[in-house]
């Protein structure tokens, strides 16, 4: 069974570092402790957050200030102690010969100060290892030798250090107890996992404490991390088997955040005696996985390789790399090893990135929107790969994305974030089954649904309202209620389409070919072509929205650009309003531009960064001589800004002051400035978050109603195209694969290619998620 | 909420923090100020600081001398504007004297200084030959802070005036080369294809000729067409340096052309010229400014080189390169400083421009 869990964080605006789980800065900690102190009215509190060494201690008697901390460090030398030795033993016990030594060295290289004991242990281990290798002794024997060596060393070490130096966190806790004049018969609860618990109890016993209880619970690394992230503390019911009313609680779990659960402490502590002590020793029983990842992955993996074999480091690294490539299912790993990034496809690049991240054998892999820029079909394979890898390599994955559909495909647990705060956490099933927070509901609702046709998409504003100060008022509407409000009946769809067909087509594309030469002969004549668009014909009726869908590289963007004559056509006709665009003179073309506009994919690069928003919208009007005076144009710009949901005050702002969604609105306003009849939307919402995407799609639909636009809507996302279009064209390798009514194609795809596209869409449907979770459990 | 800074404001802030660049900019501003208002404060404010007097030739710094003003026939028309920018022509003659006494008979006894090591000559002058009535009014004392050259001219004045040539040549040459370079580079980068190939080929040829040699060739071939040596230098240097500007503009445009807003402008029906001037060039102003700054430094060096070879601004107009040429024979004697001063000034000015260029490059974040 796979007991590792995955946490998903959603909403891309959030910087992972801000969650505050990995590194608690001094200020943060100080604040938390102060808060804790005030809230709990404890008179003795000690907090130790460490990775292998003591970092902070706090008591209520002292002011928690800088001088206190510095004194503290002067008093206690943060050296390695007994526990780390125990830990190293554990590591050796759990790994095979050679790897055990590697791990030991890994630890050694990550610790800057060592007491004599460890050096000796490591030196001995190394010696034993080298000698055994030379003698040709088998790995099993080596393991025994190493274990023996460490055991001996440990014994020596234990006897000399434990009683004399208060260097260990264990002894620190004892020290604190003594300082607080805690009597030897006080009831002590030790909460935690791993060796720290055993050490603690051993140590306390040695010093005369009699009445202590150990709550030992072993967590997997991933679970422990989960606690850190979400702040989930130990549940009271787990502790109820003990009689409540302790004098002292000592926790040593490796999870700094659980300290926030004050109620639990309150309940556990002896209320009558007035003496309440919580000693929190967050000593991980293993190396802190996150610290290991984030500060010395490269350093360690290289340095311990060097120890293994200084001479063939390069070959070894190559071996490992190719091995990794095989694991991420890259075809021809040998070839890809010597390939440059531009020679790989998007999906392959992402696989290499994953291999890179995985090569350091991380405990946690943070994947920040790894599939957002990919086609759905590629996205599907990448998600499958990540699912395989996390169980194979026993890694936890934090998967950050704005798309709840993707979350449904991969996550076990979900954290929903909004404006830097966690608004909801829960298992993936809970979130999809019963979303509590309004924001979660809106995220679930604003994905274009596949089964139904809607007149508009639900947005965040359907679920919550936010005033200027950022206070949120949640509305009680459920996802289904809101969606059902907008459903359009099949009859209405049919009627609309029949009405559209009464008019003549506004655009006719006949046998259009756009070929780009790749090879030329000696005289400069092309001999080979990439057939980006190959013999494509279709009509678009006035007022209709024609969807164009396909994987990247299928020629849909080139087709859009060829229609506008932004790319050169080889052959064929594009007849717009009775005139062939491909034969137009320069002057006619300029006039045509007024009627046909394009909205590009990337709102970040399709605005000139040196031009104010107002200037950018006004410029096409000036060039085409629309309106007589600049004032009239300016008024029109303000009107347009209002139309797309911005305001007049933003006239003199620069593009970099706007978010992606706002910039796309500006691009739309710029396209509208010329009063076009026909607009091509080239992946116009692909770079946007789903919630923003919904707003922009709604805007486009509203504009269609208001101005009777004709759209060609290009996207790789079939769900978006289906939502927007009356009819759609599925393209593959430059040719039309299938064409027809959008709903027909989705419900009844004729071609295998279309079926593949549809099945790859992350649907985020409850049934699918349940099936997946069940499948994992059965493994 | 504080309004976010525009890209320009951010760059400016970054540049301001660069102390070396700011200091260099200060030096340049000082030079420009000095050059513009040179005639106001230099001791010899005659045109081109060309007041010669062989009898006081090659005096060391700090040298002081008395002069007697005598009447001449020359009529000088002058205005303050002309004085400010072109200097003031003298309407009297100056002779170096040791002493001058008025005698009872209305004559004046003059003891004229004839140079170091030469005996002075004593003679009498009629009072009417004086520039004005009163004898004391006609005696002036001058101090030569940096001494005099081999023709008895004030070295300090000539050095200060020399900066005019360097700065003016730098400015105009950069203007010419930038306009030319931006124009040619834009065509190559924007239209690509055969235009680009042709221009790249031409540029490679230009690039292969040593800069100084090329400007010499241009100078010599242009000599017959223009009167003023200034114009010839402007053109010679400007036409030599356009290549570096054109290359950078072409490269930048090739890159920026691929960004979507250029295609967006195309789809809105804008003309090519509009796209280049309104949409592309403002976005590559950074690299252009950086190249212009380093071109400025180069232009100053080339001008000094040409003047040193005698192909620069023609005497008597003082220029640093020309002064180097004139005084190069004194290097190694106790008059070395005559050649060292202009050399040092060229160095300071070029260094300043290069440092400002570096500062701009860092601030505008342009990779080499």
Short mmCIF file of N, CA and C in Angstrom, two decimals, chain A residues 17 20-25 49-55 87 106-107 109-112 221 224-225 228 254-256 282-284 286-301 360-366 398:
data_model
loop_
_atom_site.label_atom_id
_atom_site.label_comp_id
_atom_site.label_asym_id
_atom_site.label_seq_id
_atom_site.Cartn_x
_atom_site.Cartn_y
_atom_site.Cartn_z
N UNK A 17 6.83 29.97 -0.50
CA UNK A 17 7.62 30.36 0.66
C UNK A 17 6.78 31.09 1.69
N UNK A 20 4.93 29.59 4.97
CA UNK A 20 5.55 29.65 6.29
C UNK A 20 5.80 28.31 6.91
N UNK A 21 5.82 27.30 6.11
CA UNK A 21 5.99 25.99 6.72
C UNK A 21 7.45 25.56 6.70
N UNK A 22 8.19 26.07 5.79
CA UNK A 22 9.53 25.56 5.65
C UNK A 22 10.51 26.25 6.57
N UNK A 23 10.44 27.50 6.55
CA UNK A 23 11.42 28.24 7.30
C UNK A 23 10.70 29.27 8.13
N UNK A 24 10.83 29.15 9.39
CA UNK A 24 10.22 30.17 10.22
C UNK A 24 11.31 31.15 10.58
N UNK A 25 11.15 32.35 10.13
CA UNK A 25 12.15 33.36 10.43
C UNK A 25 12.05 33.77 11.89
N UNK A 49 13.03 24.68 17.90
CA UNK A 49 12.81 24.26 16.53
C UNK A 49 14.16 23.96 15.92
N UNK A 50 14.33 22.81 15.45
CA UNK A 50 15.68 22.47 15.02
C UNK A 50 15.70 21.67 13.76
N UNK A 51 16.85 21.70 13.14
CA UNK A 51 17.18 20.61 12.26
C UNK A 51 18.55 20.18 12.73
N UNK A 52 18.59 19.17 13.46
CA UNK A 52 19.82 18.63 14.03
C UNK A 52 20.48 19.49 15.08
N UNK A 53 19.96 20.63 15.33
CA UNK A 53 20.57 21.39 16.42
C UNK A 53 19.57 22.38 17.01
N UNK A 54 19.92 22.88 18.13
CA UNK A 54 19.02 23.77 18.85
C UNK A 54 19.05 25.15 18.22
N UNK A 55 17.93 25.71 18.04
CA UNK A 55 17.91 27.06 17.49
C UNK A 55 17.35 28.10 18.46
N UNK A 87 20.40 8.23 15.40
CA UNK A 87 19.78 8.38 14.10
C UNK A 87 20.63 7.71 13.02
N UNK A 106 26.47 11.86 3.94
CA UNK A 106 25.54 12.94 3.62
C UNK A 106 25.29 13.78 4.88
N UNK A 107 25.08 13.08 5.95
CA UNK A 107 24.85 13.77 7.21
C UNK A 107 26.09 14.53 7.61
N UNK A 109 28.44 15.75 5.92
CA UNK A 109 28.76 16.95 5.16
C UNK A 109 27.76 18.07 5.40
N UNK A 110 26.64 17.75 5.97
CA UNK A 110 25.67 18.82 6.19
C UNK A 110 25.79 19.44 7.57
N UNK A 111 26.68 18.93 8.35
CA UNK A 111 26.81 19.46 9.70
C UNK A 111 28.13 20.19 9.84
N UNK A 112 28.03 21.42 10.32
CA UNK A 112 29.26 22.22 10.26
C UNK A 112 30.17 22.01 11.48
N UNK A 221 7.10 10.47 6.82
CA UNK A 221 7.62 11.80 6.56
C UNK A 221 6.56 12.69 5.94
N UNK A 224 3.99 13.82 8.38
CA UNK A 224 4.51 14.84 9.28
C UNK A 224 4.51 16.19 8.58
N UNK A 225 4.90 16.15 7.34
CA UNK A 225 4.93 17.38 6.57
C UNK A 225 3.51 17.93 6.41
N UNK A 228 2.71 19.89 9.21
CA UNK A 228 3.37 21.19 9.21
C UNK A 228 2.61 22.16 8.34
N UNK A 254 9.10 17.11 15.43
CA UNK A 254 9.63 17.58 14.16
C UNK A 254 8.68 18.47 13.40
N UNK A 255 7.56 18.76 13.99
CA UNK A 255 6.62 19.62 13.29
C UNK A 255 6.42 20.91 14.07
N UNK A 256 7.01 21.97 13.62
CA UNK A 256 6.95 23.21 14.40
C UNK A 256 5.54 23.79 14.51
N UNK A 282 11.11 20.17 18.88
CA UNK A 282 10.79 19.72 17.53
C UNK A 282 12.02 19.17 16.87
N UNK A 283 12.42 18.04 17.34
CA UNK A 283 13.61 17.42 16.79
C UNK A 283 13.18 16.32 15.84
N UNK A 284 13.47 16.47 14.61
CA UNK A 284 13.07 15.42 13.69
C UNK A 284 13.89 14.16 13.91
N UNK A 286 14.62 12.26 11.68
CA UNK A 286 15.42 12.09 10.47
C UNK A 286 15.92 13.48 10.10
N UNK A 287 16.76 13.53 9.10
CA UNK A 287 17.14 14.86 8.63
C UNK A 287 15.88 15.58 8.17
N UNK A 288 15.80 16.82 8.47
CA UNK A 288 14.65 17.59 8.02
C UNK A 288 14.57 17.54 6.50
N UNK A 289 13.53 16.94 5.97
CA UNK A 289 13.52 16.72 4.52
C UNK A 289 13.62 18.01 3.72
N UNK A 290 13.00 19.03 4.24
CA UNK A 290 12.96 20.25 3.45
C UNK A 290 14.30 20.95 3.44
N UNK A 291 14.92 20.96 4.59
CA UNK A 291 16.23 21.59 4.64
C UNK A 291 17.19 20.84 3.74
N UNK A 292 17.08 19.54 3.77
CA UNK A 292 17.95 18.74 2.94
C UNK A 292 17.75 19.13 1.47
N UNK A 293 16.50 19.26 1.11
CA UNK A 293 16.24 19.62 -0.27
C UNK A 293 16.77 20.98 -0.58
N UNK A 294 16.48 21.89 0.33
CA UNK A 294 16.59 23.23 -0.20
C UNK A 294 17.97 23.82 -0.03
N UNK A 295 18.80 23.26 0.84
CA UNK A 295 20.10 23.93 0.80
C UNK A 295 21.26 23.12 0.27
N UNK A 296 21.17 21.85 0.20
CA UNK A 296 22.41 21.21 -0.23
C UNK A 296 22.23 19.99 -1.11
N UNK A 297 21.25 20.01 -1.92
CA UNK A 297 21.05 18.86 -2.78
C UNK A 297 22.25 18.60 -3.68
N UNK A 298 22.62 19.62 -4.42
CA UNK A 298 23.71 19.42 -5.37
C UNK A 298 25.00 19.11 -4.66
N UNK A 299 25.26 19.92 -3.69
CA UNK A 299 26.49 19.80 -2.94
C UNK A 299 26.64 18.38 -2.41
N UNK A 300 25.59 17.89 -1.83
CA UNK A 300 25.70 16.57 -1.22
C UNK A 300 25.81 15.48 -2.27
N UNK A 301 24.98 15.56 -3.28
CA UNK A 301 25.03 14.44 -4.20
C UNK A 301 26.37 14.37 -4.88
N UNK A 360 17.92 13.94 -7.06
CA UNK A 360 18.49 14.13 -5.73
C UNK A 360 17.71 13.33 -4.70
N UNK A 361 16.81 12.49 -5.17
CA UNK A 361 16.02 11.65 -4.29
C UNK A 361 15.35 12.48 -3.19
N UNK A 362 14.53 13.43 -3.57
CA UNK A 362 13.96 14.31 -2.56
C UNK A 362 12.83 13.62 -1.80
N UNK A 363 12.61 14.06 -0.62
CA UNK A 363 11.46 13.57 0.12
C UNK A 363 10.20 14.30 -0.30
N UNK A 364 10.41 15.54 -0.69
CA UNK A 364 9.26 16.32 -1.13
C UNK A 364 9.59 16.94 -2.48
N UNK A 365 8.69 16.82 -3.40
CA UNK A 365 8.88 17.46 -4.69
C UNK A 365 7.81 18.54 -4.81
N UNK A 366 8.26 19.77 -5.05
CA UNK A 366 7.29 20.84 -5.24
C UNK A 366 7.13 21.07 -6.73
N UNK A 398 4.12 18.21 -3.61
CA UNK A 398 3.23 19.37 -3.44
C UNK A 398 2.95 19.89 -4.83
#
